[in-house]
Short mmCIF file of C-alpha atoms in Angstrom, two decimals:
data_model
loop_
_atom_site.label_atom_id
_atom_site.label_comp_id
_atom_site.label_asym_id
_atom_site.label_seq_id
_atom_site.Cartn_x
_atom_site.Cartn_y
_atom_site.Cartn_z
CA MET A 1 38.33 44.40 45.13
CA SER A 2 41.82 45.21 46.34
CA ALA A 3 42.42 48.58 47.99
CA ARG A 4 45.52 48.89 45.80
CA SER A 5 44.00 48.29 42.38
CA ILE A 6 45.77 49.15 39.11
CA TRP A 7 44.17 50.15 35.82
CA SER A 8 45.98 49.76 32.50
CA ILE A 9 44.83 52.20 29.79
CA PRO A 10 46.33 52.18 26.27
CA VAL A 11 47.61 55.57 25.18
CA VAL A 12 49.37 57.09 22.22
CA VAL A 13 51.19 59.91 23.97
CA LEU A 14 52.09 60.43 27.62
CA VAL A 15 50.69 63.94 27.66
CA VAL A 16 47.47 62.17 28.67
CA LEU A 17 48.86 62.23 32.20
CA VAL A 18 48.54 65.97 32.27
CA VAL A 19 44.95 65.71 31.12
CA LEU A 20 44.15 63.11 33.75
CA ALA A 21 45.10 65.46 36.54
CA GLY A 22 42.30 67.81 35.48
CA VAL A 23 39.54 65.23 34.90
CA GLN A 24 36.60 65.27 37.30
CA PRO A 25 36.53 62.01 39.29
CA ALA A 26 33.78 59.44 39.01
CA ALA A 27 31.53 58.63 41.94
CA ALA A 28 33.51 57.34 44.89
CA ASP A 29 33.67 53.63 45.59
CA PRO A 30 34.58 53.21 49.28
CA ARG A 31 36.02 49.76 48.60
CA LEU A 32 38.80 51.14 46.41
CA GLY A 33 40.82 52.95 49.06
CA ASP A 34 41.19 53.18 52.80
CA SER A 35 43.19 56.45 52.93
CA LYS A 36 45.98 54.52 54.66
CA LEU A 37 48.11 53.47 51.74
CA PHE A 38 51.09 55.60 52.74
CA ASP A 39 52.90 54.72 55.94
CA THR A 40 54.26 57.15 58.54
CA TRP A 41 57.83 56.63 57.35
CA THR A 42 59.23 59.95 56.10
CA GLY A 43 62.03 60.66 53.63
CA TYR A 44 63.75 64.04 53.72
CA PRO A 45 65.83 65.53 50.91
CA SER A 46 69.19 65.95 52.61
CA GLY A 47 71.64 66.34 49.76
CA ARG A 48 73.40 63.86 47.52
CA TYR A 49 75.30 60.76 48.63
CA LEU A 50 74.47 60.64 52.33
CA GLU A 51 77.20 58.82 54.20
CA ALA A 52 76.58 59.19 57.94
CA VAL A 53 74.07 60.56 60.45
CA VAL A 54 74.08 61.66 64.07
CA ALA A 55 71.05 62.60 66.21
CA PRO A 56 71.80 64.82 69.24
CA ASP A 57 69.57 67.61 70.59
CA LEU A 58 71.19 70.49 68.74
CA ASN A 59 68.93 73.37 69.79
CA GLY A 60 68.27 72.50 73.43
CA ASP A 61 64.53 71.88 73.14
CA GLY A 62 64.71 68.35 74.50
CA LYS A 63 64.10 66.69 71.13
CA PRO A 64 66.68 64.97 68.93
CA ASP A 65 67.69 66.64 65.69
CA VAL A 66 69.74 65.23 62.82
CA ALA A 67 72.96 66.12 61.03
CA TRP A 68 74.03 64.34 57.84
CA ALA A 69 77.50 63.88 56.34
CA ARG A 70 77.71 63.52 52.56
CA ASN A 71 80.40 61.89 50.42
CA ASP A 72 79.81 64.07 47.37
CA PHE A 73 82.81 64.98 45.20
CA PHE A 74 81.03 68.00 43.71
CA ASP A 75 78.95 69.45 46.55
CA ASN A 76 81.04 69.70 49.70
CA GLU A 77 78.49 70.32 52.43
CA MET A 78 76.95 68.74 55.50
CA ASN A 79 73.29 69.19 56.42
CA VAL A 80 71.49 69.97 59.68
CA GLN A 81 67.76 69.46 60.22
CA LEU A 82 65.98 70.45 63.43
CA ASN A 83 63.08 68.52 64.93
CA LEU A 84 59.89 70.57 64.59
CA GLY A 85 58.49 69.04 67.76
CA ASP A 86 56.26 66.38 66.26
CA GLY A 87 58.97 64.12 64.89
CA THR A 88 59.09 65.85 61.52
CA MET A 89 62.20 67.72 60.45
CA SER A 90 62.88 71.21 59.17
CA ALA A 91 64.36 71.96 55.79
CA SER A 92 68.09 71.27 55.57
CA VAL A 93 70.60 73.96 56.47
CA GLU A 94 73.90 73.40 54.70
CA TYR A 95 77.40 74.00 56.04
CA PRO A 96 80.66 73.69 54.09
CA VAL A 97 82.96 70.71 54.54
CA THR A 98 86.42 70.03 53.20
CA GLU A 99 85.51 67.34 50.64
CA SER A 100 84.00 63.86 50.39
CA SER A 101 82.84 63.33 53.97
CA THR A 102 82.92 59.86 55.49
CA ASP A 103 81.68 60.23 59.09
CA ILE A 104 80.04 62.65 61.51
CA LYS A 105 79.88 62.63 65.32
CA SER A 106 78.81 65.05 68.04
CA GLY A 107 80.25 66.17 71.38
CA ASP A 108 80.63 69.32 73.46
CA LEU A 109 84.01 70.30 72.05
CA ASP A 110 84.21 73.78 73.62
CA SER A 111 82.67 72.91 77.02
CA ASP A 112 79.79 75.39 76.71
CA GLY A 113 77.01 72.89 77.41
CA ASP A 114 75.70 72.16 73.92
CA PRO A 115 76.68 69.54 71.34
CA ASP A 116 79.04 70.52 68.55
CA LEU A 117 79.70 68.51 65.38
CA VAL A 118 82.80 66.90 63.88
CA VAL A 119 83.03 65.76 60.25
CA ILE A 120 85.89 63.82 58.70
CA SER A 121 86.54 63.51 54.96
CA GLU A 122 88.74 61.17 52.97
CA GLY A 123 89.04 63.70 50.14
CA THR A 124 88.84 63.23 46.39
CA SER A 125 92.46 62.05 46.32
CA TYR A 126 92.03 60.06 49.58
CA THR A 127 94.73 62.08 51.34
CA ASN A 128 92.69 64.71 53.19
CA SER A 129 94.17 65.78 56.54
CA VAL A 130 91.63 68.45 57.53
CA VAL A 131 88.98 67.82 60.22
CA ASP A 132 85.86 70.01 60.03
CA LEU A 133 84.57 71.37 63.35
CA TYR A 134 81.17 73.03 63.86
CA PHE A 135 80.59 74.98 67.06
CA ASN A 136 76.99 75.27 68.22
CA ASP A 137 75.58 78.63 69.37
CA GLY A 138 73.06 76.77 71.53
CA GLY A 139 70.20 77.14 69.09
CA GLY A 140 71.35 74.70 66.44
CA THR A 141 73.29 77.19 64.33
CA PHE A 142 76.97 76.47 63.76
CA ALA A 143 80.25 78.30 63.20
CA HIS A 144 82.70 76.35 61.06
CA THR A 145 86.42 75.96 61.62
CA THR A 146 88.99 73.22 61.05
CA ALA A 147 91.75 71.25 62.74
CA ALA A 148 94.67 69.35 61.23
CA GLY A 149 94.75 65.58 61.47
CA GLY A 150 94.16 62.25 59.77
CA TYR A 151 94.97 61.00 56.28
CA GLY A 152 91.97 60.03 54.18
CA PRO A 153 90.06 58.98 57.33
CA ARG A 154 87.00 56.71 57.17
CA LYS A 155 85.58 56.48 60.71
CA LEU A 156 85.59 58.70 63.79
CA VAL A 157 85.25 58.46 67.56
CA VAL A 158 84.50 61.46 69.79
CA ALA A 159 85.21 60.57 73.43
CA ASP A 160 87.21 61.69 76.47
CA LEU A 161 90.40 59.74 75.83
CA ASP A 162 92.77 61.56 78.21
CA GLY A 163 90.50 61.84 81.26
CA ASP A 164 90.25 65.64 81.40
CA ASP A 165 86.46 65.76 80.90
CA ASP A 166 86.39 67.07 77.35
CA PRO A 167 85.96 65.04 74.16
CA ASP A 168 88.96 64.08 72.06
CA LEU A 169 89.04 62.63 68.55
CA ALA A 170 90.27 59.32 67.15
CA LEU A 171 90.28 58.73 63.38
CA SER A 172 90.87 55.58 61.35
CA ASN A 173 93.12 56.45 58.41
CA TYR A 174 91.96 53.94 55.82
CA TRP A 175 94.33 55.21 53.16
CA ARG A 176 97.29 54.96 55.51
CA ASN A 177 98.17 52.17 57.93
CA ASP A 178 97.43 53.99 61.18
CA ILE A 179 94.98 55.86 63.37
CA SER A 180 95.19 59.45 64.60
CA VAL A 181 94.37 60.75 68.09
CA LEU A 182 93.73 64.48 68.55
CA ARG A 183 93.54 65.60 72.17
CA ASN A 184 91.22 68.48 73.03
CA LYS A 185 92.82 71.40 74.88
CA GLY A 186 89.48 72.14 76.52
CA ASP A 187 88.34 74.99 74.30
CA GLY A 188 87.69 73.09 71.10
CA THR A 189 91.23 73.42 69.78
CA PHE A 190 93.38 70.34 69.47
CA ALA A 191 96.98 69.34 70.06
CA SER A 192 98.97 67.90 67.18
CA GLU A 193 97.87 64.42 66.25
CA ALA A 194 99.50 61.30 67.64
CA ARG A 195 99.68 58.41 65.17
CA TYR A 196 99.54 54.68 65.97
CA THR A 197 100.29 52.04 63.35
CA VAL A 198 97.82 49.15 63.09
CA GLY A 199 98.20 47.81 59.53
CA SER A 200 96.75 48.53 56.11
CA GLU A 201 93.24 49.91 55.56
CA PRO A 202 91.94 50.44 59.10
CA ASN A 203 88.22 51.17 58.91
CA GLY A 204 86.00 50.79 61.99
CA ILE A 205 87.01 52.31 65.33
CA ASP A 206 85.38 52.64 68.75
CA ALA A 207 86.28 53.54 72.33
CA ALA A 208 85.47 51.53 75.47
CA ASP A 209 87.22 50.58 78.71
CA LEU A 210 88.26 47.11 77.58
CA ASP A 211 90.73 46.39 80.40
CA ALA A 212 88.63 47.81 83.27
CA ASP A 213 91.24 50.32 84.44
CA GLY A 214 89.00 53.39 84.29
CA ASP A 215 90.01 54.90 80.95
CA LEU A 216 88.85 54.41 77.39
CA ASP A 217 90.77 52.05 75.13
CA LEU A 218 90.43 51.79 71.35
CA SER A 219 89.38 48.92 69.12
CA VAL A 220 90.24 49.19 65.42
CA VAL A 221 89.15 46.75 62.71
CA ARG A 222 90.46 46.20 59.18
CA TYR A 223 90.42 43.60 56.47
CA ASP A 224 93.81 41.92 55.98
CA PRO A 225 94.11 40.62 52.40
CA SER A 226 97.28 38.70 53.22
CA THR A 227 95.37 36.39 55.59
CA GLY A 228 91.81 36.81 54.32
CA LYS A 229 90.70 37.71 57.83
CA VAL A 230 89.36 40.74 59.63
CA LYS A 231 91.86 41.91 62.22
CA VAL A 232 90.64 43.42 65.50
CA HIS A 233 93.40 45.54 67.04
CA LEU A 234 93.17 46.47 70.72
CA LEU A 235 95.01 49.60 71.86
CA THR A 236 95.10 50.21 75.59
CA ASN A 237 95.16 53.67 77.13
CA SER A 238 97.90 54.78 79.53
CA GLY A 239 95.33 57.02 81.21
CA ALA A 240 96.51 60.21 79.56
CA GLY A 241 95.34 59.49 76.03
CA VAL A 242 98.53 57.69 74.98
CA PHE A 243 97.95 54.28 73.41
CA ALA A 244 99.78 51.02 72.83
CA LEU A 245 98.77 48.19 70.50
CA VAL A 246 98.67 45.17 72.80
CA LYS A 247 96.56 42.53 71.08
CA THR A 248 95.23 41.48 67.67
CA ILE A 249 92.36 39.06 67.08
CA GLY A 250 91.67 37.45 63.70
CA LEU A 251 88.09 36.79 62.53
CA ALA A 252 87.17 34.65 59.52
CA PHE A 253 84.33 36.35 57.65
CA ASN A 254 82.72 34.59 54.70
CA THR A 255 83.03 37.69 52.48
CA GLN A 256 85.57 40.47 52.55
CA GLY A 257 84.52 44.08 53.12
CA PRO A 258 85.52 47.13 55.19
CA PRO A 259 84.68 46.01 58.74
CA VAL A 260 83.08 48.06 61.52
CA VAL A 261 83.05 47.71 65.31
CA ALA A 262 80.95 48.75 68.29
CA GLY A 263 82.10 48.44 71.90
CA THR A 264 79.48 48.13 74.66
CA ASP A 265 78.29 45.68 77.32
CA LEU A 266 76.30 43.12 75.36
CA ASP A 267 76.05 40.30 77.92
CA GLY A 268 75.17 42.32 81.03
CA ASP A 269 78.27 41.52 83.08
CA GLY A 270 79.44 45.11 83.43
CA ASP A 271 82.36 45.13 81.01
CA PRO A 272 82.33 46.17 77.33
CA ASP A 273 82.19 43.56 74.62
CA LEU A 274 82.78 44.06 70.90
CA ALA A 275 80.47 43.55 67.93
CA VAL A 276 82.17 43.36 64.52
CA ALA A 277 80.44 43.37 61.13
CA GLY A 278 81.27 44.19 57.55
CA GLY A 279 81.94 41.06 55.53
CA GLY A 280 79.01 39.06 54.19
CA ASP A 281 76.04 38.35 56.44
CA GLN A 282 77.98 37.68 59.64
CA VAL A 283 78.21 39.62 62.90
CA TYR A 284 80.87 38.53 65.39
CA VAL A 285 80.26 39.15 69.08
CA LEU A 286 83.44 39.10 71.17
CA LYS A 287 82.50 38.68 74.81
CA ASN A 288 84.94 40.23 77.24
CA ALA A 289 86.17 37.66 79.77
CA GLY A 290 88.55 40.09 81.49
CA GLY A 291 92.25 40.60 81.00
CA LEU A 292 91.69 41.45 77.31
CA SER A 293 90.53 37.88 76.71
CA PHE A 294 87.49 37.42 74.48
CA THR A 295 85.24 34.52 73.48
CA GLN A 296 83.72 34.55 70.00
CA GLN A 297 80.20 33.94 68.77
CA VAL A 298 78.90 34.40 65.22
CA PHE A 299 75.39 35.53 64.34
CA THR A 300 73.70 35.98 60.99
CA GLY A 301 73.09 39.62 60.18
CA GLY A 302 72.48 41.73 57.10
CA PHE A 303 74.45 41.51 53.87
CA SER A 304 77.57 43.75 53.83
CA ALA A 305 77.07 46.06 56.80
CA PHE A 306 78.51 49.52 56.27
CA ASP A 307 78.31 50.44 59.95
CA ILE A 308 77.09 49.00 63.23
CA LEU A 309 75.16 50.61 66.08
CA ALA A 310 74.72 49.09 69.54
CA THR A 311 71.71 50.56 71.34
CA ASP A 312 68.71 49.37 73.35
CA VAL A 313 66.04 49.46 70.64
CA ASP A 314 63.36 47.52 72.52
CA LEU A 315 63.99 49.12 75.94
CA ASP A 316 64.53 45.83 77.74
CA GLY A 317 67.79 46.89 79.37
CA ASP A 318 70.36 45.44 76.97
CA ALA A 319 72.00 46.66 73.77
CA ASP A 320 70.67 45.42 70.44
CA LEU A 321 72.57 45.66 67.16
CA LEU A 322 71.61 47.59 64.02
CA THR A 323 73.49 47.36 60.72
CA PRO A 324 72.74 49.29 57.52
CA THR A 325 73.27 46.79 54.71
CA TYR A 326 74.65 48.75 51.81
CA GLY A 327 74.84 45.68 49.58
CA SER A 328 71.05 45.57 49.33
CA ASP A 329 69.43 47.35 46.37
CA THR A 330 66.13 47.55 48.23
CA GLY A 331 67.79 49.29 51.17
CA GLU A 332 67.67 47.40 54.44
CA ILE A 333 68.53 47.89 58.08
CA THR A 334 69.14 44.65 59.96
CA LEU A 335 68.12 44.46 63.61
CA LEU A 336 69.52 41.80 65.94
CA ARG A 337 67.59 41.82 69.22
CA ASN A 338 69.61 40.96 72.32
CA GLN A 339 68.07 38.11 74.29
CA GLY A 340 69.67 39.24 77.54
CA ALA A 341 73.06 37.55 77.75
CA GLY A 342 74.72 38.64 74.55
CA THR A 343 72.86 36.13 72.41
CA PHE A 344 70.73 37.45 69.59
CA SER A 345 67.47 36.49 67.93
CA PRO A 346 67.29 35.90 64.17
CA PRO A 347 67.69 39.10 62.17
CA VAL A 348 64.75 41.39 61.49
CA THR A 349 64.86 43.34 58.23
CA ILE A 350 63.67 46.95 58.15
CA GLU A 351 63.20 48.42 54.67
CA SER A 352 64.71 51.86 54.19
CA GLY A 353 65.99 53.98 51.32
CA ARG A 354 68.31 52.42 48.78
CA ASN A 355 71.93 51.75 49.77
CA PRO A 356 71.82 52.83 53.44
CA HIS A 357 75.23 53.69 54.89
CA ASP A 358 74.52 54.70 58.49
CA VAL A 359 71.83 54.60 61.16
CA ALA A 360 71.16 56.55 64.36
CA ALA A 361 68.55 55.90 67.05
CA ALA A 362 66.64 58.55 69.01
CA ASP A 363 63.06 59.29 70.08
CA PHE A 364 62.17 61.69 67.26
CA SER A 365 58.41 61.32 67.68
CA GLY A 366 58.32 61.85 71.46
CA GLU A 367 56.49 58.57 72.11
CA GLY A 368 59.11 57.18 74.45
CA ARG A 369 60.62 54.69 71.99
CA PRO A 370 63.81 54.89 69.90
CA ASP A 371 63.09 55.68 66.27
CA LEU A 372 65.65 55.33 63.48
CA ALA A 373 67.33 57.89 61.23
CA VAL A 374 68.99 56.37 58.16
CA ALA A 375 71.43 57.92 55.70
CA ASN A 376 70.55 56.53 52.25
CA ARG A 377 73.34 57.10 49.75
CA ILE A 378 71.67 56.29 46.44
CA THR A 379 68.25 57.88 47.03
CA ASP A 380 69.78 61.10 48.43
CA THR A 381 67.34 61.05 51.33
CA GLY A 382 67.56 60.82 55.06
CA SER A 383 64.71 58.67 56.31
CA ILE A 384 63.05 58.67 59.72
CA HIS A 385 61.45 55.38 60.76
CA PRO A 386 59.16 55.77 63.79
CA GLN A 387 59.03 52.75 66.07
CA ARG A 388 55.52 51.47 66.62
CA ALA A 389 54.19 50.26 69.96
CA ASP A 390 54.65 46.63 68.85
CA GLY A 391 58.38 47.17 68.20
CA SER A 392 58.09 47.26 64.41
CA PHE A 393 59.23 50.22 62.34
CA ALA A 394 57.39 52.21 59.69
CA ILE A 395 58.87 51.52 56.28
CA PRO A 396 58.75 53.36 52.95
CA PRO A 397 55.76 52.38 50.81
CA ILE A 398 56.77 50.57 47.63
CA HIS A 399 54.02 49.92 45.09
CA ALA A 400 54.41 47.85 41.93
CA THR A 401 53.00 49.40 38.74
CA SER A 402 53.41 46.53 36.26
CA SER A 403 55.14 48.97 33.92
CA GLU A 404 57.77 48.01 31.37
CA LEU A 405 59.32 51.46 31.02
CA PRO A 406 57.84 53.96 33.49
CA ASN A 407 58.31 57.45 32.10
CA ALA A 408 56.04 59.98 33.85
CA LEU A 409 53.90 60.51 36.96
CA ALA A 410 50.83 62.54 37.89
CA SER A 411 48.73 62.62 41.05
CA ALA A 412 45.13 63.59 41.82
CA ASP A 413 41.99 62.20 43.47
CA PHE A 414 41.01 60.14 40.42
CA ASP A 415 38.32 58.03 42.13
CA GLY A 416 36.75 60.80 44.24
CA ASP A 417 37.22 59.15 47.63
CA GLY A 418 39.04 62.07 49.21
CA ASP A 419 42.63 60.86 48.97
CA VAL A 420 45.38 61.22 46.41
CA ASP A 421 45.90 58.54 43.76
CA VAL A 422 48.83 58.16 41.36
CA ALA A 423 48.92 57.79 37.57
CA GLU A 424 52.10 56.49 35.98
CA GLY A 425 52.88 56.44 32.26
CA ASP A 426 54.58 53.52 30.52
CA VAL A 427 56.07 54.10 27.05
CA GLY A 428 55.98 50.36 26.32
CA LEU A 429 58.76 48.29 24.81
CA TYR A 430 57.13 45.25 23.20
CA GLU A 431 53.53 46.31 23.82
CA ALA A 432 51.50 49.49 23.41
CA GLY A 433 52.07 52.24 25.94
CA ALA A 434 49.70 52.57 28.87
CA VAL A 435 48.76 54.69 31.83
CA HIS A 436 48.57 52.82 35.13
CA VAL A 437 46.39 54.33 37.85
CA MET A 438 47.05 53.23 41.41
CA ARG A 439 44.10 53.97 43.68
CA ASN A 440 44.81 54.98 47.25
#
């Protein structure tokens, strides 16, 4: 008999579920359950419409914590959860944001030795020009203030752009045709923004030293409806945080969508390459050949990536690629493993919460391997996926009930084997209603 058996019991009214919870169980049948039905994946209530996640050590205990940005028109807050030491997270602490957040990043804005947080918001009218700043007291508690900059921004980079050893900000202004750069004065306050025109609807943005001159340049990606291509704009840095648009590369994706970009060394030659995703199931890898010259390769990734993360997931010394595929109803993260020279193995699908919009990697469980934190927009949960020793990731348990119209749930140890089972009520559409009991 299967360890995941289902009973179907005709009923007249669903109040039977309440009665079931109080019924004494029958004698245990050890074949019916193995007490291992539910995986070690964990979903945390983190507010509605999660949009982005970041995972620095916020309270200085050596363990990564999480902060979530939320694109919620009616509940303008961001959430912080601290690691309890065993890879599980505390209850969310909420902080106010301007409205309709689109991205969150961390960096030591005020040079006091702990990571602060930056949240950008496009706003309900898509014209927001307020950047939310959260200054850390060292213990993971934050004081909120704001800076002026951007115009309905979508994506954010926090990096030292002017070479003075403190992090600056670069924002992609999707609802305007430019990007904004805000230079840090060293104390967490910022100079007036500088704006650089790149074309309509800029979305993804990242910083890397593309021309090997010792300072960080910017790559900005956008979909160009006039050509049907994704445009990659390269802006080189003068060395003082002043930028010039010097090159544009066109990429032919098979489906349009807001593109995203990550800049890092993918082929192991010491200079940063670019990975671009966003339209359809394609990921472009642009290998840096020097002199701002790039060669292109296309790999199959997840459907409609909302973001892209380059990080060494399998600890083999090169950066792999992770994309949350928001076009998937089941909720999937796509992993492309780097084979060592900027070539990638076929995609691996990791099930997550529905409609994932962002992913971060950090060793939440303390086992020496990067785990994943995923911002799931539709399910209103942040999920933590521990990485197993074999390189796979724990996924949320999904169990079919055979119901036509599920209407109610109850849980108890119905079969007396020491673990919790689930009863689910079905009102029935073309057949009589039933209660389905799923044994653990």
